Every structure is written in structure tokens, then in C-alpha cells.
Amino acid sequence: MAMLADDLGQNLELLDTFLMSDQLPDEALMLSELDGFLTGLALGPELIMPSEWLPIVWGGDEPVFNDLTEAQTVMQALMSRYNEILRRLEVEELDPVFLQGPDGETIAGDWAEGFLLAVHLREEAWGKLAASDTDGHLMLPILALCCTDDGEPLVELPKAIEEEL
């Protein structure tokens, strides 16, 4: 599957290449999932330090870098994307990295799954938003794009709404 953006930019291409390499376990996040995860961290109700969330990015194990330069370059690209997301959120111009299917359709499920990983790091704090009568609906589109381990939707929606999402 291709990325939706025609030009990911040098940092995102570098991250994509590294995340798909054999230098990480299979459980490491892929680029679209990473982007959703970083967005969830940025929007989260509590600051989460990189020392807590980096193991999730790397799939629970330390990445194998070829040398110090590669380690610095990858970490710089990762933090640069996180900071870019923060800047874009300030001006309400989010530019998520979605996958594009073979027929040109946008696939946002991986991004939403990544976002949900960030939510799970602070479930209690995020639960206040979900339980809110005025703002709880804001999580619905993201939850609707996520699936259980057996591929079933987390939230059942009418077909017309599901297609619109």
C-alpha cells in the first residue's frame, strides 16, 4: 500500500524506511500508525515523556541502529514529526499520514489504531473526554475506524455513516 501524500518529506521517508527495516521487531509501529500515535500523544490530556512511549514505537524492544549517526538521524526525524504535529494542532491544520489502497481509497484505520494506542497510555484521563456529554462524540470517528483483534469494528455504525467516515 502506498502513502496518501505524494511527497512525504525527507523526515517521513526516512522514518518509513527505518520502520519497515529488519532493525525493528515486527511489532514496531508503521508510519501511518506512528503518525496517529504521535497525534494522540500531542492531543492527550497529560504529557507523556518519550521514555514511556518510545518502547511502543519500537515494538517493545530496542531498535538496532547501524551507528550513532543513524540513531541520531532517526530520533531527530521522529521528534521532528512529533513537533510538526504539535505546531499543526496549534493552527488546526492537521495533516495525517494515511495509507492509500490499491484502488486509490484512503485507509485511515492504521492511523486511528495508532491514536488509540496513545489513548491507552492514559485511559483514565481520556475517559473524562469520552464520558463528557458535550464532547464525548469527538472520539467516535476514531473509534469507528478501529477494529478488535479479530477484525470486528469497535463501534457499530449505520452503513451510510461508516462509508462517510
PDB file of C-alpha atoms in Angstrom:
ATOM      1  CA  MET A   1       0.000   0.000   0.000  1.00  0.00           C
ATOM      2  CA  ALA A   2       1.175   3.472  -0.787  1.00  0.00           C
ATOM      3  CA  MET A   3       1.102   6.518   1.438  1.00  0.00           C
ATOM      4  CA  LEU A   4      -1.583   9.040   0.605  1.00  0.00           C
ATOM      5  CA  ALA A   5       0.715  12.048   0.479  1.00  0.00           C
ATOM      6  CA  ASP A   6       2.623  12.296  -2.810  1.00  0.00           C
ATOM      7  CA  ASP A   7       5.640  13.785  -1.082  1.00  0.00           C
ATOM      8  CA  LEU A   8       6.100  12.569   2.467  1.00  0.00           C
ATOM      9  CA  GLY A   9       9.067  14.792   3.054  1.00  0.00           C
ATOM     10  CA  GLN A  10      12.564  13.654   3.868  1.00  0.00           C
ATOM     11  CA  ASN A  11      11.941  13.018   7.589  1.00  0.00           C
ATOM     12  CA  LEU A  12       8.846  10.904   7.000  1.00  0.00           C
ATOM     13  CA  GLU A  13      10.507   8.926   4.225  1.00  0.00           C
ATOM     14  CA  LEU A  14      13.478   8.250   6.483  1.00  0.00           C
ATOM     15  CA  LEU A  15      11.152   7.093   9.289  1.00  0.00           C
ATOM     16  CA  ASP A  16       9.120   4.948   6.900  1.00  0.00           C
ATOM     17  CA  THR A  17      12.252   3.222   5.616  1.00  0.00           C
ATOM     18  CA  PHE A  18      13.602   2.611   9.113  1.00  0.00           C
ATOM     19  CA  LEU A  19      10.268   1.360  10.497  1.00  0.00           C
ATOM     20  CA  MET A  20       9.964  -1.144   7.637  1.00  0.00           C
ATOM     21  CA  SER A  21      13.536  -2.381   8.058  1.00  0.00           C
ATOM     22  CA  ASP A  22      14.722  -5.553   9.780  1.00  0.00           C
ATOM     23  CA  GLN A  23      16.258  -3.400  12.515  1.00  0.00           C
ATOM     24  CA  LEU A  24      12.997  -3.475  14.489  1.00  0.00           C
ATOM     25  CA  PRO A  25      10.696  -6.267  15.653  1.00  0.00           C
ATOM     26  CA  ASP A  26       7.528  -6.971  13.681  1.00  0.00           C
ATOM     27  CA  GLU A  27       5.506  -5.283  16.431  1.00  0.00           C
ATOM     28  CA  ALA A  28       7.075  -1.874  15.723  1.00  0.00           C
ATOM     29  CA  LEU A  29       4.667   0.785  14.514  1.00  0.00           C
ATOM     30  CA  MET A  30       4.445   1.517  10.816  1.00  0.00           C
ATOM     31  CA  LEU A  31       4.410   5.118   9.586  1.00  0.00           C
ATOM     32  CA  SER A  32       0.649   5.753   9.459  1.00  0.00           C
ATOM     33  CA  GLU A  33       0.163   4.069  12.846  1.00  0.00           C
ATOM     34  CA  LEU A  34       3.100   6.075  14.253  1.00  0.00           C
ATOM     35  CA  ASP A  35       1.550   9.289  12.959  1.00  0.00           C
ATOM     36  CA  GLY A  36      -1.752   8.538  14.696  1.00  0.00           C
ATOM     37  CA  PHE A  37       0.129   7.585  17.870  1.00  0.00           C
ATOM     38  CA  LEU A  38       2.102  10.839  17.880  1.00  0.00           C
ATOM     39  CA  THR A  39      -1.104  12.794  17.264  1.00  0.00           C
ATOM     40  CA  GLY A  40      -2.781  11.063  20.201  1.00  0.00           C
ATOM     41  CA  LEU A  41       0.213  11.896  22.387  1.00  0.00           C
ATOM     42  CA  ALA A  42       0.124  15.520  21.261  1.00  0.00           C
ATOM     43  CA  LEU A  43      -3.611  15.878  21.905  1.00  0.00           C
ATOM     44  CA  GLY A  44      -3.579  13.898  25.126  1.00  0.00           C
ATOM     45  CA  PRO A  45      -4.803  15.355  28.389  1.00  0.00           C
ATOM     46  CA  GLU A  46      -1.446  14.622  30.067  1.00  0.00           C
ATOM     47  CA  LEU A  47       2.143  14.988  28.932  1.00  0.00           C
ATOM     48  CA  ILE A  48       3.788  11.614  28.340  1.00  0.00           C
ATOM     49  CA  MET A  49       7.559  11.520  28.249  1.00  0.00           C
ATOM     50  CA  PRO A  50       9.352   9.845  25.310  1.00  0.00           C
ATOM     51  CA  SER A  51      10.952   7.345  27.689  1.00  0.00           C
ATOM     52  CA  GLU A  52       7.449   5.916  28.200  1.00  0.00           C
ATOM     53  CA  TRP A  53       6.193   5.964  24.625  1.00  0.00           C
ATOM     54  CA  LEU A  54       9.322   5.149  22.598  1.00  0.00           C
ATOM     55  CA  PRO A  55       9.236   1.432  23.537  1.00  0.00           C
ATOM     56  CA  ILE A  56       5.775   1.268  21.929  1.00  0.00           C
ATOM     57  CA  VAL A  57       7.115   2.839  18.733  1.00  0.00           C
ATOM     58  CA  TRP A  58       9.942   0.303  18.591  1.00  0.00           C
ATOM     59  CA  GLY A  59       7.660  -2.680  19.236  1.00  0.00           C
ATOM     60  CA  GLY A  60       8.733  -3.279  22.824  1.00  0.00           C
ATOM     61  CA  ASP A  61      12.395  -3.812  22.018  1.00  0.00           C
ATOM     62  CA  GLU A  62      15.327  -1.516  21.410  1.00  0.00           C
ATOM     63  CA  PRO A  63      15.946  -0.759  17.737  1.00  0.00           C
ATOM     64  CA  VAL A  64      19.239  -1.825  16.208  1.00  0.00           C
ATOM     65  CA  PHE A  65      20.970   1.187  14.741  1.00  0.00           C
ATOM     66  CA  ASN A  66      23.924   0.727  12.402  1.00  0.00           C
ATOM     67  CA  ASP A  67      25.803   3.541  14.119  1.00  0.00           C
ATOM     68  CA  LEU A  68      25.401   6.656  16.226  1.00  0.00           C
ATOM     69  CA  THR A  69      24.701   8.808  13.168  1.00  0.00           C
ATOM     70  CA  GLU A  70      21.755   6.628  12.152  1.00  0.00           C
ATOM     71  CA  ALA A  71      20.405   6.677  15.715  1.00  0.00           C
ATOM     72  CA  GLN A  72      20.607  10.471  15.833  1.00  0.00           C
ATOM     73  CA  THR A  73      19.053  10.858  12.379  1.00  0.00           C
ATOM     74  CA  VAL A  74      16.114   8.555  13.125  1.00  0.00           C
ATOM     75  CA  MET A  75      15.453  10.111  16.537  1.00  0.00           C
ATOM     76  CA  GLN A  76      15.669  13.598  15.045  1.00  0.00           C
ATOM     77  CA  ALA A  77      13.168  12.649  12.315  1.00  0.00           C
ATOM     78  CA  LEU A  78      10.805  11.131  14.892  1.00  0.00           C
ATOM     79  CA  MET A  79      10.897  14.134  17.203  1.00  0.00           C
ATOM     80  CA  SER A  80      10.644  16.484  14.227  1.00  0.00           C
ATOM     81  CA  ARG A  81       7.358  14.812  13.189  1.00  0.00           C
ATOM     82  CA  TYR A  82       6.050  14.997  16.760  1.00  0.00           C
ATOM     83  CA  ASN A  83       6.888  18.718  16.911  1.00  0.00           C
ATOM     84  CA  GLU A  84       5.331  19.297  13.491  1.00  0.00           C
ATOM     85  CA  ILE A  85       2.103  17.686  14.723  1.00  0.00           C
ATOM     86  CA  LEU A  86       2.154  19.969  17.784  1.00  0.00           C
ATOM     87  CA  ARG A  87       2.614  23.035  15.556  1.00  0.00           C
ATOM     88  CA  ARG A  88      -0.157  21.971  13.188  1.00  0.00           C
ATOM     89  CA  LEU A  89      -2.560  21.338  16.057  1.00  0.00           C
ATOM     90  CA  GLU A  90      -1.979  24.894  17.302  1.00  0.00           C
ATOM     91  CA  VAL A  91      -3.239  26.280  13.981  1.00  0.00           C
ATOM     92  CA  GLU A  92      -5.808  23.478  13.479  1.00  0.00           C
ATOM     93  CA  GLU A  93      -4.203  22.210  10.247  1.00  0.00           C
ATOM     94  CA  LEU A  94      -3.562  18.549  10.951  1.00  0.00           C
ATOM     95  CA  ASP A  95      -2.006  16.665   8.017  1.00  0.00           C
ATOM     96  CA  PRO A  96      -2.245  12.973   8.950  1.00  0.00           C
ATOM     97  CA  VAL A  97      -0.319  10.273   7.117  1.00  0.00           C
ATOM     98  CA  PHE A  98      -2.911   7.830   5.795  1.00  0.00           C
ATOM     99  CA  LEU A  99      -2.376   4.776   3.632  1.00  0.00           C
ATOM    100  CA  GLN A 100      -3.773   4.573   0.136  1.00  0.00           C
ATOM    101  CA  GLY A 101      -5.279   1.295  -1.071  1.00  0.00           C
ATOM    102  CA  PRO A 102      -4.733  -0.237  -4.498  1.00  0.00           C
ATOM    103  CA  ASP A 103      -7.898   1.407  -5.851  1.00  0.00           C
ATOM    104  CA  GLY A 104      -6.926   4.839  -4.522  1.00  0.00           C
ATOM    105  CA  GLU A 105      -9.129   4.668  -1.447  1.00  0.00           C
ATOM    106  CA  THR A 106      -7.932   6.315   1.741  1.00  0.00           C
ATOM    107  CA  ILE A 107      -7.231   3.885   4.556  1.00  0.00           C
ATOM    108  CA  ALA A 108      -7.284   5.649   7.909  1.00  0.00           C
ATOM    109  CA  GLY A 109      -7.638   2.587  10.153  1.00  0.00           C
ATOM    110  CA  ASP A 110      -3.912   2.256  10.888  1.00  0.00           C
ATOM    111  CA  TRP A 111      -3.716   5.919  11.864  1.00  0.00           C
ATOM    112  CA  ALA A 112      -6.739   5.530  14.163  1.00  0.00           C
ATOM    113  CA  GLU A 113      -5.237   2.382  15.735  1.00  0.00           C
ATOM    114  CA  GLY A 114      -2.079   4.357  16.489  1.00  0.00           C
ATOM    115  CA  PHE A 115      -4.118   7.152  18.023  1.00  0.00           C
ATOM    116  CA  LEU A 116      -5.883   4.618  20.232  1.00  0.00           C
ATOM    117  CA  LEU A 117      -2.519   3.262  21.426  1.00  0.00           C
ATOM    118  CA  ALA A 118      -1.769   6.726  22.789  1.00  0.00           C
ATOM    119  CA  VAL A 119      -5.193   6.872  24.445  1.00  0.00           C
ATOM    120  CA  HIS A 120      -4.469   3.562  26.208  1.00  0.00           C
ATOM    121  CA  LEU A 121      -1.419   5.107  27.869  1.00  0.00           C
ATOM    122  CA  ARG A 122      -3.716   7.426  29.838  1.00  0.00           C
ATOM    123  CA  GLU A 123      -7.113   5.722  29.678  1.00  0.00           C
ATOM    124  CA  GLU A 124      -8.420   7.319  32.859  1.00  0.00           C
ATOM    125  CA  ALA A 125      -7.590  10.848  31.688  1.00  0.00           C
ATOM    126  CA  TRP A 126      -9.035  10.229  28.220  1.00  0.00           C
ATOM    127  CA  GLY A 127     -12.080   8.601  29.832  1.00  0.00           C
ATOM    128  CA  LYS A 128     -13.187  12.008  31.074  1.00  0.00           C
ATOM    129  CA  LEU A 129     -13.490  13.170  27.459  1.00  0.00           C
ATOM    130  CA  ALA A 130     -15.280  10.007  26.373  1.00  0.00           C
ATOM    131  CA  ALA A 131     -17.772  10.338  29.262  1.00  0.00           C
ATOM    132  CA  SER A 132     -18.461  14.015  28.574  1.00  0.00           C
ATOM    133  CA  ASP A 133     -21.993  14.781  27.403  1.00  0.00           C
ATOM    134  CA  THR A 134     -20.784  17.751  25.375  1.00  0.00           C
ATOM    135  CA  ASP A 135     -17.509  16.430  23.901  1.00  0.00           C
ATOM    136  CA  GLY A 136     -17.672  12.631  24.114  1.00  0.00           C
ATOM    137  CA  HIS A 137     -18.791  12.379  20.493  1.00  0.00           C
ATOM    138  CA  LEU A 138     -15.387  13.694  19.341  1.00  0.00           C
ATOM    139  CA  MET A 139     -13.829  10.249  19.859  1.00  0.00           C
ATOM    140  CA  LEU A 140     -16.466   8.433  17.783  1.00  0.00           C
ATOM    141  CA  PRO A 141     -14.861   8.841  14.329  1.00  0.00           C
ATOM    142  CA  ILE A 142     -11.536   7.486  15.599  1.00  0.00           C
ATOM    143  CA  LEU A 143     -13.142   4.586  17.452  1.00  0.00           C
ATOM    144  CA  ALA A 144     -15.246   3.783  14.392  1.00  0.00           C
ATOM    145  CA  LEU A 145     -12.084   3.282  12.322  1.00  0.00           C
ATOM    146  CA  CYS A 146     -10.579   0.811  14.822  1.00  0.00           C
ATOM    147  CA  CYS A 147     -11.109  -2.932  14.952  1.00  0.00           C
ATOM    148  CA  THR A 148     -10.770  -5.677  17.522  1.00  0.00           C
ATOM    149  CA  ASP A 149      -8.029  -8.298  17.185  1.00  0.00           C
ATOM    150  CA  ASP A 150     -10.400 -10.434  15.084  1.00  0.00           C
ATOM    151  CA  GLY A 151     -11.183  -7.598  12.673  1.00  0.00           C
ATOM    152  CA  GLU A 152     -14.576  -6.630  14.075  1.00  0.00           C
ATOM    153  CA  PRO A 153     -15.329  -2.892  14.385  1.00  0.00           C
ATOM    154  CA  LEU A 154     -15.017  -1.463  17.900  1.00  0.00           C
ATOM    155  CA  VAL A 155     -18.123   0.642  17.276  1.00  0.00           C
ATOM    156  CA  GLU A 156     -21.049  -0.412  15.101  1.00  0.00           C
ATOM    157  CA  LEU A 157     -22.318   2.433  12.938  1.00  0.00           C
ATOM    158  CA  PRO A 158     -25.057   2.654  10.327  1.00  0.00           C
ATOM    159  CA  LYS A 159     -23.617   1.795   6.896  1.00  0.00           C
ATOM    160  CA  ALA A 160     -24.074   5.337   5.478  1.00  0.00           C
ATOM    161  CA  ILE A 161     -22.126   6.905   8.354  1.00  0.00           C
ATOM    162  CA  GLU A 162     -19.429   4.232   8.146  1.00  0.00           C
ATOM    163  CA  GLU A 163     -18.901   4.899   4.438  1.00  0.00           C
ATOM    164  CA  GLU A 164     -18.736   8.654   5.049  1.00  0.00           C
ATOM    165  CA  LEU A 165     -16.015   8.156   7.682  1.00  0.00           C
TER     166      LEU A 165
END
